[in-house]
CSV table of C-alpha atoms in Angstrom, one decimal:
chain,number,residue,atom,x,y,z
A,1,UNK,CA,111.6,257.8,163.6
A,2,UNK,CA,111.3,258.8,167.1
A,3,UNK,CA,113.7,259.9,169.9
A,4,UNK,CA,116.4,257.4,171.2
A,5,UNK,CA,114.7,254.9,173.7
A,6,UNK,CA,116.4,252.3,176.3
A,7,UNK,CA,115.7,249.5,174.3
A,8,UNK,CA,116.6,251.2,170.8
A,9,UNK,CA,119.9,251.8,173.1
A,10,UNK,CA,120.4,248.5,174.2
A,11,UNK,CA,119.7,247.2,170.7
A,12,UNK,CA,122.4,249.5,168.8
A,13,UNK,CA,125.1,248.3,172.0
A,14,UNK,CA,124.2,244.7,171.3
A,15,UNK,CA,124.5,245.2,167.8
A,16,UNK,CA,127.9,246.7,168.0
A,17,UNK,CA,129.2,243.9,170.8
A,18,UNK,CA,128.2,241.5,167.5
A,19,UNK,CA,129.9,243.2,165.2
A,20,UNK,CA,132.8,243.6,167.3
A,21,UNK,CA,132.8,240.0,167.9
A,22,UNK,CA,132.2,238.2,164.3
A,23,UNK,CA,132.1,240.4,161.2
A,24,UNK,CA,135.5,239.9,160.8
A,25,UNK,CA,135.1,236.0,161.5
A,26,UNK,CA,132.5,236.0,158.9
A,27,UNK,CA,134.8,237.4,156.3
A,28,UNK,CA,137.5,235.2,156.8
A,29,UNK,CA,135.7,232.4,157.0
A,30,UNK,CA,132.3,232.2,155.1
A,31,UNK,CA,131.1,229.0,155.9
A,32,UNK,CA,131.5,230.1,159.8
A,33,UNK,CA,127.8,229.5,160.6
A,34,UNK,CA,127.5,230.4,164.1
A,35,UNK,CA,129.5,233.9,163.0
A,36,UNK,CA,126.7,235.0,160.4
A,37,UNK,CA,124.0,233.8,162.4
A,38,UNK,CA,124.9,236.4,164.8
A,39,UNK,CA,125.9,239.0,162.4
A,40,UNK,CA,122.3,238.4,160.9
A,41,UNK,CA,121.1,239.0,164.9
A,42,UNK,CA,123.5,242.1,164.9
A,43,UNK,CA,121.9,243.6,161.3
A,44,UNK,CA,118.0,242.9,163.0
A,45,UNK,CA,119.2,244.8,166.3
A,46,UNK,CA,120.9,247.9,164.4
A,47,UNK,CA,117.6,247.9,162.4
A,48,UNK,CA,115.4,248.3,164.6
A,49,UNK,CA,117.8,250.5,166.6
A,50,UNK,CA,117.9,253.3,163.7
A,51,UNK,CA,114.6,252.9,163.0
A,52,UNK,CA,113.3,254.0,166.0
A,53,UNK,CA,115.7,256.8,166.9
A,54,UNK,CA,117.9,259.1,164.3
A,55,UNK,CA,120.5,258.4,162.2
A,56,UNK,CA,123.7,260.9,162.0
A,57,UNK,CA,126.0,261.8,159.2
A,58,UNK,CA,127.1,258.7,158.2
A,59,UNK,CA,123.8,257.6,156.9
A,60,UNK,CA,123.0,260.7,155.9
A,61,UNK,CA,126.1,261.6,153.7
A,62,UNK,CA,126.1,257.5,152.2
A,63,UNK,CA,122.5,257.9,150.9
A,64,UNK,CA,123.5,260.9,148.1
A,65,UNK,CA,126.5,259.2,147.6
A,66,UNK,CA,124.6,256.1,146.7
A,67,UNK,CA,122.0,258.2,144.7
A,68,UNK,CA,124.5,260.3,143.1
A,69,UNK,CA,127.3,257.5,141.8
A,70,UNK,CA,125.7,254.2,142.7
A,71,UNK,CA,128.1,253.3,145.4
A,72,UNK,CA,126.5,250.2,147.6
A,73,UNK,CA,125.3,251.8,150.7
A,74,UNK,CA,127.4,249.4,152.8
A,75,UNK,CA,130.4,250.2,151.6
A,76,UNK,CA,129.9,254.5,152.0
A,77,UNK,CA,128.9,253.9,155.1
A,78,UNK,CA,131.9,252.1,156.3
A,79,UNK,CA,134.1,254.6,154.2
A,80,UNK,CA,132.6,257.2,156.1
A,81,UNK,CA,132.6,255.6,159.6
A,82,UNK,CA,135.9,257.3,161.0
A,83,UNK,CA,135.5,260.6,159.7
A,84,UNK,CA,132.8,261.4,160.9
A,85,UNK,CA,133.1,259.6,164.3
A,86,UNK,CA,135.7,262.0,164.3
A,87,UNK,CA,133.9,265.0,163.1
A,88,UNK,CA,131.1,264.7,165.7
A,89,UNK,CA,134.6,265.4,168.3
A,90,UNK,CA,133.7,265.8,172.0
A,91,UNK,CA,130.3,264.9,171.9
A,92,UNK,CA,130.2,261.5,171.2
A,93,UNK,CA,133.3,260.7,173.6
A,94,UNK,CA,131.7,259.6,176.5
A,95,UNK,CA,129.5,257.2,173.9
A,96,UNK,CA,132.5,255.8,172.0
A,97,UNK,CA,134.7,255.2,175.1
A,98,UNK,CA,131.2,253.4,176.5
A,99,UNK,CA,131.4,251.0,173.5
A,100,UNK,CA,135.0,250.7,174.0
A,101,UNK,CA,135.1,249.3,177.2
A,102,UNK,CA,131.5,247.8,176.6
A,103,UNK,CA,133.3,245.2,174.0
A,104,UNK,CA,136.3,244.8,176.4
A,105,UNK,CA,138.3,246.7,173.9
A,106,UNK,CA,139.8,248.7,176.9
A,107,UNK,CA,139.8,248.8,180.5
A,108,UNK,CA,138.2,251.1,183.1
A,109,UNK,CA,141.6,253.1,184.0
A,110,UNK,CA,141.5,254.7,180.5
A,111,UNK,CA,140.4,257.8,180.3
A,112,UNK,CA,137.4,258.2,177.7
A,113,UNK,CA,139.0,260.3,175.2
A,114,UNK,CA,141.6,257.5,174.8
A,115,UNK,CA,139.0,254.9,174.9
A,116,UNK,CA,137.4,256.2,172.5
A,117,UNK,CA,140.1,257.3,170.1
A,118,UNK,CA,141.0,253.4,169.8
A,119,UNK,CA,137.0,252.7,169.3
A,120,UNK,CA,138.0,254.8,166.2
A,121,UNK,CA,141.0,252.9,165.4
A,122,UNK,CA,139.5,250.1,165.6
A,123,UNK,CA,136.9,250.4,163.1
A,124,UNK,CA,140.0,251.6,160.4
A,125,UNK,CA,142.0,248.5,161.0
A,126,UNK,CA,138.7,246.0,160.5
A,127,UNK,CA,137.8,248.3,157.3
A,128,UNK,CA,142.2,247.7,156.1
A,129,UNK,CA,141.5,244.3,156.7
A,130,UNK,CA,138.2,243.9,154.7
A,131,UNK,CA,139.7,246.1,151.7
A,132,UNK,CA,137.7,248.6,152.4
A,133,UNK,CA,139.3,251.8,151.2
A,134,UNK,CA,139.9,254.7,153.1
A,135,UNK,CA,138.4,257.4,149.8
A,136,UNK,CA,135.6,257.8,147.0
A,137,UNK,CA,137.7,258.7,144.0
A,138,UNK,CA,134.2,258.8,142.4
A,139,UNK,CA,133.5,262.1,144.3
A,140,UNK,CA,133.0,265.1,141.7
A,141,UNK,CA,133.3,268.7,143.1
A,142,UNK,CA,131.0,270.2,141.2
A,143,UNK,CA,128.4,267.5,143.3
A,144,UNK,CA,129.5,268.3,146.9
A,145,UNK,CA,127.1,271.3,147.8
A,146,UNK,CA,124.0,269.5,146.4
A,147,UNK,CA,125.0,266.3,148.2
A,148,UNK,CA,125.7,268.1,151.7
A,149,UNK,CA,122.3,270.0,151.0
A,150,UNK,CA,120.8,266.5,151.1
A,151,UNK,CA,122.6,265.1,153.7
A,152,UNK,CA,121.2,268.0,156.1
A,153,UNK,CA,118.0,267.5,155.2
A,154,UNK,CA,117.9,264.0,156.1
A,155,UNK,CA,120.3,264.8,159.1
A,156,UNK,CA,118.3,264.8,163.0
A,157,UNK,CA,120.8,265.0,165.9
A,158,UNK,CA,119.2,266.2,168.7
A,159,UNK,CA,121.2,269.6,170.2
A,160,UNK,CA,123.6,270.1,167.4
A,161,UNK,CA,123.4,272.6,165.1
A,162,UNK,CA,124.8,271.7,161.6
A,163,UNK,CA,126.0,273.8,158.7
A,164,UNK,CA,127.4,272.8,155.5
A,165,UNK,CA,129.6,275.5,153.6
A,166,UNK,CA,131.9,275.2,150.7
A,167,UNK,CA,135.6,276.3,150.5
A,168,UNK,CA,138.1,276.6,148.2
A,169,UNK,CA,139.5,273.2,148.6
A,170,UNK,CA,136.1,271.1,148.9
A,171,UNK,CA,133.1,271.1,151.7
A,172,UNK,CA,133.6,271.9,155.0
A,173,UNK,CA,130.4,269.9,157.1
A,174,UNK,CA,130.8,272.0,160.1
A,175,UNK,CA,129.2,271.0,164.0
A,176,UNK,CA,128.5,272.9,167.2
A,177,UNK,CA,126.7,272.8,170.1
A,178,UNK,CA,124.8,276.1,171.5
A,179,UNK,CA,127.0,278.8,172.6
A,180,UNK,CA,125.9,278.2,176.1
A,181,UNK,CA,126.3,274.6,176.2
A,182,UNK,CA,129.8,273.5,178.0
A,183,UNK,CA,130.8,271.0,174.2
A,184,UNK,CA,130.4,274.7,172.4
A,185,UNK,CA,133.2,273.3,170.4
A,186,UNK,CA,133.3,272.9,166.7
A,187,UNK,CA,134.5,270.3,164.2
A,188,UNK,CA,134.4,269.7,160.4
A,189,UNK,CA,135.0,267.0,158.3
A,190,UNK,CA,137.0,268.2,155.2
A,191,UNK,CA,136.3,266.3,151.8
A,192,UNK,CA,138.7,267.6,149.7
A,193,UNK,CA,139.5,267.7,145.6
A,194,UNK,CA,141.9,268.2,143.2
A,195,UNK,CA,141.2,270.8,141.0
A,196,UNK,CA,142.4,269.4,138.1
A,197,UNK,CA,140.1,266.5,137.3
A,198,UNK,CA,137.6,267.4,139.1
A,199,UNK,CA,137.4,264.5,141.4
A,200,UNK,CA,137.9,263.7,145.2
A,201,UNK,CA,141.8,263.3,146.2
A,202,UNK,CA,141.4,263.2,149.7
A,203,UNK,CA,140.0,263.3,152.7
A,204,UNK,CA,141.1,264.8,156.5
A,205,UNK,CA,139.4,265.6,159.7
A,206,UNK,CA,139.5,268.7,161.5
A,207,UNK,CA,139.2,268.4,164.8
């Protein structure tokens, strides 16, 4: 796709206001018609959001994992959601705490690294209250490093340099901006496994 534009911005800030506002009205309450119909408004704005500008790791870690063990694309993604919001640290808090106070979700006196740690927080307690679970058990170690590799490839975020490494205790999906850029910080998301089964046990941030 191409760069971020204003009206692929406004369409992703709509689409998240909508969200916000009636997925979890839609899932208690199917036959809610007004809900869906603007869920289905919120899915055409995100679309054509992300199709014009980039996607980040979310996307780009849920399509192996999709391809790899058949997980529904959805549902990675909204595993993923909070760890890597996370993950991406300082740079995206100015843009979370935006949404934050965007949806009314805070007030102006906040600062934006609380406002946009309870975005965050947010988005975990409408995934515990969908049953949407908070691992992939599926995960197999021995898959990691291929699926990373993938997930780079497919990865464009403008400014960040990304590296993806393997440790001991699982993959380490590491972040930084250029040394001379004033968010020179890192973070890592930490996917890790059990060694004895050879499947995912848990999964932190590292921030």
């Amino acid at each position: 796709g191409n760069s971020m534009t204003n009206k692929s911005k406004k369409a992703a800030e709509e689409a998240v206001k909508l969200i916000l506002e009636n997925l979890e009205k839609v899932y208690d309450n199917g036959e809610d018609l007004e809900a869906r119909k603007n869920m289905l408004h919120a899915s055409y704005l995100a679309g054509t959001a992300f199709t014009k500008s980039y996607v980040g790791y979310v996307h780009a870690l849920a399509h192996p994992l999709g391809g790899q063990y058949g997980i529904a694309h959805g549902l990675a993604n909204a595993v993923l959601l909070p760890y890597v919001l996370r993950a991406y640290g300082n740079h995206i808090t100015k843009r979370l705490a935006y949404l934050a106070k965007l949806v009314g979700m805070v007030d102006g006196n906040l600062s934006d690294e609380e406002a946009s740690k309870l975005f965050i927080i947010r988005i975990e307690e409408m995934n515990k209250k969908m049953g949407i679970p908070t691992k992939l058990d599926c995960v197999c170690r021995a898959d990691i490093s291929f699926m990373a590799k993938l997930a780079d490839k497919e990865l464009v975020l403008g400014g960040i340099i990304r590296k993806a490494s393997s440790e001991k205790e699982g993959i380490v999906i590491e972040q930084s901006q250029p040394k001379d850029s004033e968010l020179a910080k890192k973070s890592k998301v930490v996917i890790t496994v059990s060694k004895g089964n050879n499947k995912e046990s848990d999964s932190e941030t590292d921030e």
